[in-house]
Amino acid sequence: MRTVINVRGGGTASTGHRPIHELLTFIAMLTAVVLGWATLALAEQIPTVPTHNMSNKERNELKEEAREMFYHAYRAYMDNAYPADELMPLSCAGRYRGVTPSRGDLDDTLGNFSMTLVDTLDTLVVLGDLEEFEHAVKLVIKDVKFDNDIIVSVFETNIRMIGGLLSGHILAEYVQKQADVMTWYRGELLEMAKDLGYRLLPAFNTSTGIPHARVNLKHGMKVEALRHSRETCTACAGTILLEFAALSRLSGEPIFEVKAHAAMDALWKMRHRSSELMGTVLNVHSGDWIRRESGVGAGIDSYYEYCLKSYILLGDERYLARFNRHYHAIMKYISQGPMLLDVQMHRPHTKTRNFMDALLAFWPGLQVLSGDLKPAVQTHEMLYQVMQMHTFIPEAFTFDFQVHWGQHHLRPEFIESTYFLYRATGDHYYLHAGKKALKALQKHARVPCGYAAVNDVRTGKHEDRMDSYVLSETFKYLFLLFSDPADLILNIEDFIFTTEAHLLPLTLGQLGNHTFTGVRDQDEQVHMLDYMRSCPSPNKLFPETVRRPLRDLVTGVCPRISSAKRLRAADFQASNTDHLRTVYDMGITMVSLGEGKVQLLHSFHNAKSPEDAERGLIFMQEMVELSNSNSIPNTQLQAVAYKREGEREMRILEAGPSHFGMELVNDLAVVQRAVFAKPAKVCSALKNAEEIRGMIVIIERGECTFVDKARRVESAGAVAAIVIDNTPNTSINNQQMFAMSGDGRDDVLIPVVFLFTKEAEQLIKAIKEQPSLELTLMSVTALKEKLARASITKTDTKSSDSKVTP
């Protein structure tokens, strides 16, 4: 059962009753937690707390433990599964396509080409094990064949097999020169990659240039099972270029890079031109979108990754421009503070699902690469708390961090982002986060024959599955996290990681690209927006100030209060973190609907217990009753009044009061000229503080709480403040007026009133036409009574005069 309440948010609203005041203070407080509207403003007030540094001894021990974990899994595969594609760790046997029971589409990853060994080649070099690397390369050259009548995933075969072969080839030549080993090697892995690349090319023969999702290694697209092939995902088609460009530049055959560029160009043209977002599934022949959901997780993730990394590797500025256009859109529509919520690409204010998937954990690492560290810290912290709550990050989890899909496939993305954040910040907090992830794998995934995926994080039950990326990525990033770069035989700074964590040297960009004609689409004219975020990362950041406001974001990380005594809506206090946890325990969460609106949702399924669910239902019923009374008495309405030059009558704009500051009652009034705050939202330091002293200040709603705005202008010497709405077309005539809420601290002394957009437009126009315009802030009732008395007095005076005038 689900109960829903729609409430206006984004600055918080309240009735004259204290409960709604507290409800919407709760919403304001969540701007620093769930919705992220003002998180970083709070960070300025929080002192930096240094993270406890990890000793070199402990770090080295963890590095060696990560090495041992790799070999435990690698030996289990080599001894029990090779030459199969994967190890089945519970069966302690190999998984062969067409031999072991089918898992449906999941088996499209497999091609009976010893995928785990190929995928793992470069990890052996990262670990410095050149002897085993040489042995593995010889095995691959001897045993791996591609002339198989098997349908495979183009995407997975590219990132795991072609990527693995190319990285293996590059590192074989590297160790030849650097360590004088493998002198016998003559480019055999490159020839194998080229052979496999040609077997994938038939998939690119579409009217759009966007490749089919699957291809037969022996017969291309000329098999009955692929005759009706139409659909592919954005990531499937957009995660080709790094490997194909490397293949072309190393082999001298341009066809691969040509096809990959064409696919990326076609995808770029398919974006929604207004939102700049991509959908997740499209038709390869028509280019029509089949699924318009847009996020950064499954189905789309590595497309965004390859937009940025293609620029880094190839130096082609088209891809930097595209990435930044997409990134700006993601941060505008999908990023909600630390959370990343899927939307409709063509209606970006509309959310499409109530959960997030584990694949989005790569996003903070990509943000580090792009130089945008603060949101990377936020999202990583949210994911880390989800991991602590459930031991592993579930395959999908709801907005209130409950399990949606319980599997954990030993994915690397969270560890990858942890590694990049540590390298960017030097903050040992990320070493401790990596340690927690490592110990969880040791305790809950290690089995005698390798590491087994977790079928359900709630029960800890295992699944007979160990994907190749566990060796290629998960253990590689763990080892690198705890390693001193100086101890590695490679300079990691000279390489870029593909989405499968294969190493491609940055020198590939110097080989030149003979495939790009230089003709730029008219739609790709350079915009300022295309480069606005392309700045280098600072060497150090102190992310504790960003993490701390999110410290208790996920329930279950910290001890909870007893829920024996039911929390009533009338007693709810947003500043009380125990109340916030209790609300989550009752199965209540909140979703932003855009345009300043939020939605409270109650679900029995998400509650901590049946008893908590029942309490949540009662709580929501109380909220419904309070929400239905969401209006304030006319006697509490405030007036923003003024008389323009040449006008006889005073104009009165009706405004809402606040639950903080001076209350304008009876004949209390403020009469003064007005100035506009700079910045308009007043969520950071004022730039025109001198102009504000002794004046009424006009402030724009949004990004931080009403009361924080009031405190800033009061400290600059303002005598009153008018907050104007930031939602188009709102008016006292089409909206219920509300009282702005505070945060429980009674430290604001000046009066603060609220104007809807239509009324604010009248005021702004009048001030711009007459800068010296004097405003009066007063109770509407008191002002009208005063004007009525003045009118009567004036009439009486005229009557008296008329009697004595000849």
Short mmCIF file of C-alpha atoms in Angstrom, two decimals, residues 28 44 60 96 185 199 216 366 372 382 408 432 435 470 495 561 624 671 692 712 770 788:
data_model
loop_
_atom_site.label_atom_id
_atom_site.label_comp_id
_atom_site.label_asym_id
_atom_site.label_seq_id
_atom_site.Cartn_x
_atom_site.Cartn_y
_atom_site.Cartn_z
CA ALA A 28 14.20 22.64 3.95
CA GLU A 44 31.04 26.62 4.84
CA ASN A 60 51.04 -1.98 2.61
CA TYR A 96 31.15 -22.81 -21.38
CA TYR A 185 56.75 -11.32 -28.81
CA ARG A 199 34.21 -10.13 -36.92
CA ASN A 216 27.62 -13.91 -34.84
CA LEU A 366 34.19 10.32 -13.92
CA ASP A 372 34.10 18.53 -10.56
CA MET A 382 25.84 8.45 -0.27
CA HIS A 408 25.74 -7.92 -5.67
CA HIS A 432 39.36 3.45 4.94
CA LYS A 435 39.44 -1.19 3.36
CA VAL A 470 36.30 -9.18 -10.85
CA PHE A 495 47.61 5.63 -19.37
CA ILE A 561 16.10 5.75 18.54
CA VAL A 624 -2.87 14.79 4.94
CA VAL A 671 8.85 52.15 5.69
CA ILE A 692 21.89 46.92 1.97
CA ARG A 712 22.67 36.99 5.84
CA GLN A 770 11.26 54.73 -9.77
CA ALA A 788 -9.82 53.65 5.66
#
